[in-house]
């Protein structure tokens, strides 16, 4: 291919959008924002998107993949749910069949079900990258733990198990370089924060940063299920939360990993710094 032809191909490629599934979620929103700032066209894949995307309706997948150059895959509600691996396998096959080879999968650290989805991606013909993340810091400010923080008590069935919480901004930074650079193809990046802390210590850091009284309470598994029932949480989410809190949070993920350092050449954000930044937004004010 001569230089002029190569430039035409490159220019055409640069006009193709990058598909961000879960583009309104914690990581997807950040990935989309970063790509847009870098000048990449972005297509948001969500139920409310311009081209609706629904994991439960494979008929929506093809239109979202049309003329796409790469895709960030964030599965809803979680790769731990039954059927996730099958959906990832079918989506990856459809993507590759329609010319979308660069696929970046957000996975869960220490989740056996999630690893089935990872294998499905690895066994496809895609140019894949796996971003395997620990618990998000932002679960305390943008997700299901926010109401507990606002209520002054974080009550969970986790005692002294330590978790190296990862900031969603770090996850997004890794995903963006994987989507836009060739050096990350075939890599599994296991992402953690710079230290492991207990949920009680995380709650204490939030209390200090926000200037509010927020305490941590340990619940038994039975008490936790009872609380979810009282809150009328749907059964499928009860099963997911029960799995994550009673099986995955057993200490298997307490050790640190260097995925952020390997992918980005810098240290990940510490939980205390996350808490200060989140507090400054006023998210924990009542």
Short mmCIF file of C-alpha atoms in Angstrom, two decimals, residues 82-195:
data_model
loop_
_atom_site.label_atom_id
_atom_site.label_comp_id
_atom_site.label_asym_id
_atom_site.label_seq_id
_atom_site.Cartn_x
_atom_site.Cartn_y
_atom_site.Cartn_z
CA UNK A 82 -25.77 -16.59 34.70
CA UNK A 83 -25.61 -16.26 30.93
CA UNK A 84 -23.03 -13.48 30.89
CA UNK A 85 -20.27 -15.60 29.32
CA UNK A 86 -22.60 -16.77 26.57
CA UNK A 87 -23.60 -13.16 25.82
CA UNK A 88 -19.95 -12.04 25.70
CA UNK A 89 -19.08 -14.92 23.37
CA UNK A 90 -21.93 -14.08 20.98
CA UNK A 91 -21.20 -10.36 21.07
CA UNK A 92 -17.48 -10.86 20.40
CA UNK A 93 -18.23 -13.18 17.50
CA UNK A 94 -20.69 -10.70 16.02
CA UNK A 95 -18.23 -7.83 16.46
CA UNK A 96 -15.36 -9.65 14.74
CA UNK A 97 -17.64 -10.88 11.95
CA UNK A 98 -18.53 -7.25 11.23
CA UNK A 99 -14.97 -5.94 11.26
CA UNK A 100 -14.69 -4.79 14.89
CA UNK A 101 -11.58 -6.57 16.18
CA UNK A 102 -10.40 -4.29 19.00
CA UNK A 103 -12.40 -5.29 22.08
CA UNK A 104 -11.70 -4.23 25.67
CA UNK A 105 -13.58 -6.09 28.40
CA UNK A 106 -14.19 -4.79 31.92
CA UNK A 107 -13.99 -7.82 34.21
CA UNK A 108 -14.21 -8.51 37.92
CA UNK A 109 -11.23 -9.54 39.99
CA UNK A 110 -11.49 -12.95 41.64
CA UNK A 111 -14.87 -13.78 40.08
CA UNK A 112 -14.95 -17.29 38.61
CA UNK A 113 -18.01 -16.48 36.51
CA UNK A 114 -16.28 -13.40 35.11
CA UNK A 115 -13.30 -15.51 34.07
CA UNK A 116 -15.62 -17.54 31.83
CA UNK A 117 -16.40 -14.32 29.98
CA UNK A 118 -12.70 -13.52 29.77
CA UNK A 119 -12.06 -16.91 28.16
CA UNK A 120 -14.90 -16.34 25.71
CA UNK A 121 -13.23 -13.12 24.59
CA UNK A 122 -9.77 -14.70 24.45
CA UNK A 123 -11.09 -17.55 22.31
CA UNK A 124 -12.53 -15.16 19.75
CA UNK A 125 -10.47 -13.73 16.91
CA UNK A 126 -10.55 -10.28 18.49
CA UNK A 127 -7.59 -8.09 19.36
CA UNK A 128 -8.59 -8.23 23.01
CA UNK A 129 -7.57 -6.57 26.24
CA UNK A 130 -9.01 -7.51 29.63
CA UNK A 131 -9.30 -4.89 32.37
CA UNK A 132 -9.81 -6.90 35.57
CA UNK A 133 -10.78 -4.52 38.35
CA UNK A 134 -11.15 -4.75 42.12
CA UNK A 135 -14.01 -3.02 43.99
CA UNK A 136 -14.68 0.50 42.79
CA UNK A 137 -14.11 3.42 45.15
CA UNK A 138 -17.10 5.04 43.46
CA UNK A 139 -19.48 2.42 44.87
CA UNK A 140 -19.56 4.73 47.91
CA UNK A 141 -20.44 7.86 45.91
CA UNK A 142 -22.14 6.81 42.68
CA UNK A 143 -23.72 3.46 43.42
CA UNK A 144 -25.54 1.29 45.93
CA UNK A 145 -23.48 2.32 48.98
CA UNK A 146 -24.23 6.04 48.58
CA UNK A 147 -27.56 5.87 50.41
CA UNK A 148 -25.85 4.15 53.34
CA UNK A 149 -23.20 6.86 53.53
CA UNK A 150 -25.88 9.56 53.41
CA UNK A 151 -27.76 7.71 56.14
CA UNK A 152 -24.68 7.73 58.38
CA UNK A 153 -24.18 3.97 58.52
CA UNK A 154 -22.53 1.56 56.09
CA UNK A 155 -23.82 -1.88 57.06
CA UNK A 156 -22.43 -4.89 55.17
CA UNK A 157 -21.60 -8.59 55.75
CA UNK A 158 -17.83 -7.95 55.62
CA UNK A 159 -15.72 -7.99 58.77
CA UNK A 160 -11.94 -7.50 58.60
CA UNK A 161 -11.34 -8.58 54.99
CA UNK A 162 -9.21 -6.02 53.16
CA UNK A 163 -9.89 -4.78 49.65
CA UNK A 164 -7.55 -2.70 47.42
CA UNK A 165 -10.29 -0.36 46.12
CA UNK A 166 -9.65 0.99 42.61
CA UNK A 167 -10.72 4.42 41.40
CA UNK A 168 -13.00 4.42 38.33
CA UNK A 169 -10.85 7.18 36.83
CA UNK A 170 -7.88 4.81 36.81
CA UNK A 171 -10.00 2.10 35.18
CA UNK A 172 -11.10 4.54 32.48
CA UNK A 173 -7.53 5.67 31.81
CA UNK A 174 -6.43 2.06 31.29
CA UNK A 175 -9.42 1.29 29.06
CA UNK A 176 -8.73 4.30 26.86
CA UNK A 177 -5.10 3.42 26.17
CA UNK A 178 -6.18 -0.16 25.45
CA UNK A 179 -8.83 1.03 22.98
CA UNK A 180 -6.52 3.43 21.16
CA UNK A 181 -3.06 1.84 21.27
CA UNK A 182 -1.62 -1.37 19.85
CA UNK A 183 0.72 -2.11 22.77
CA UNK A 184 -2.08 -3.49 24.95
CA UNK A 185 -3.46 -6.20 22.68
CA UNK A 186 -3.50 -9.59 24.41
CA UNK A 187 -2.91 -8.12 27.86
CA UNK A 188 -4.78 -8.81 31.10
CA UNK A 189 -4.45 -5.79 33.36
CA UNK A 190 -5.39 -6.53 36.96
CA UNK A 191 -6.19 -3.21 38.58
CA UNK A 192 -6.04 -2.38 42.28
CA UNK A 193 -5.41 0.67 44.38
CA UNK A 194 -2.02 1.20 46.08
CA UNK A 195 -3.09 -0.40 49.39
#
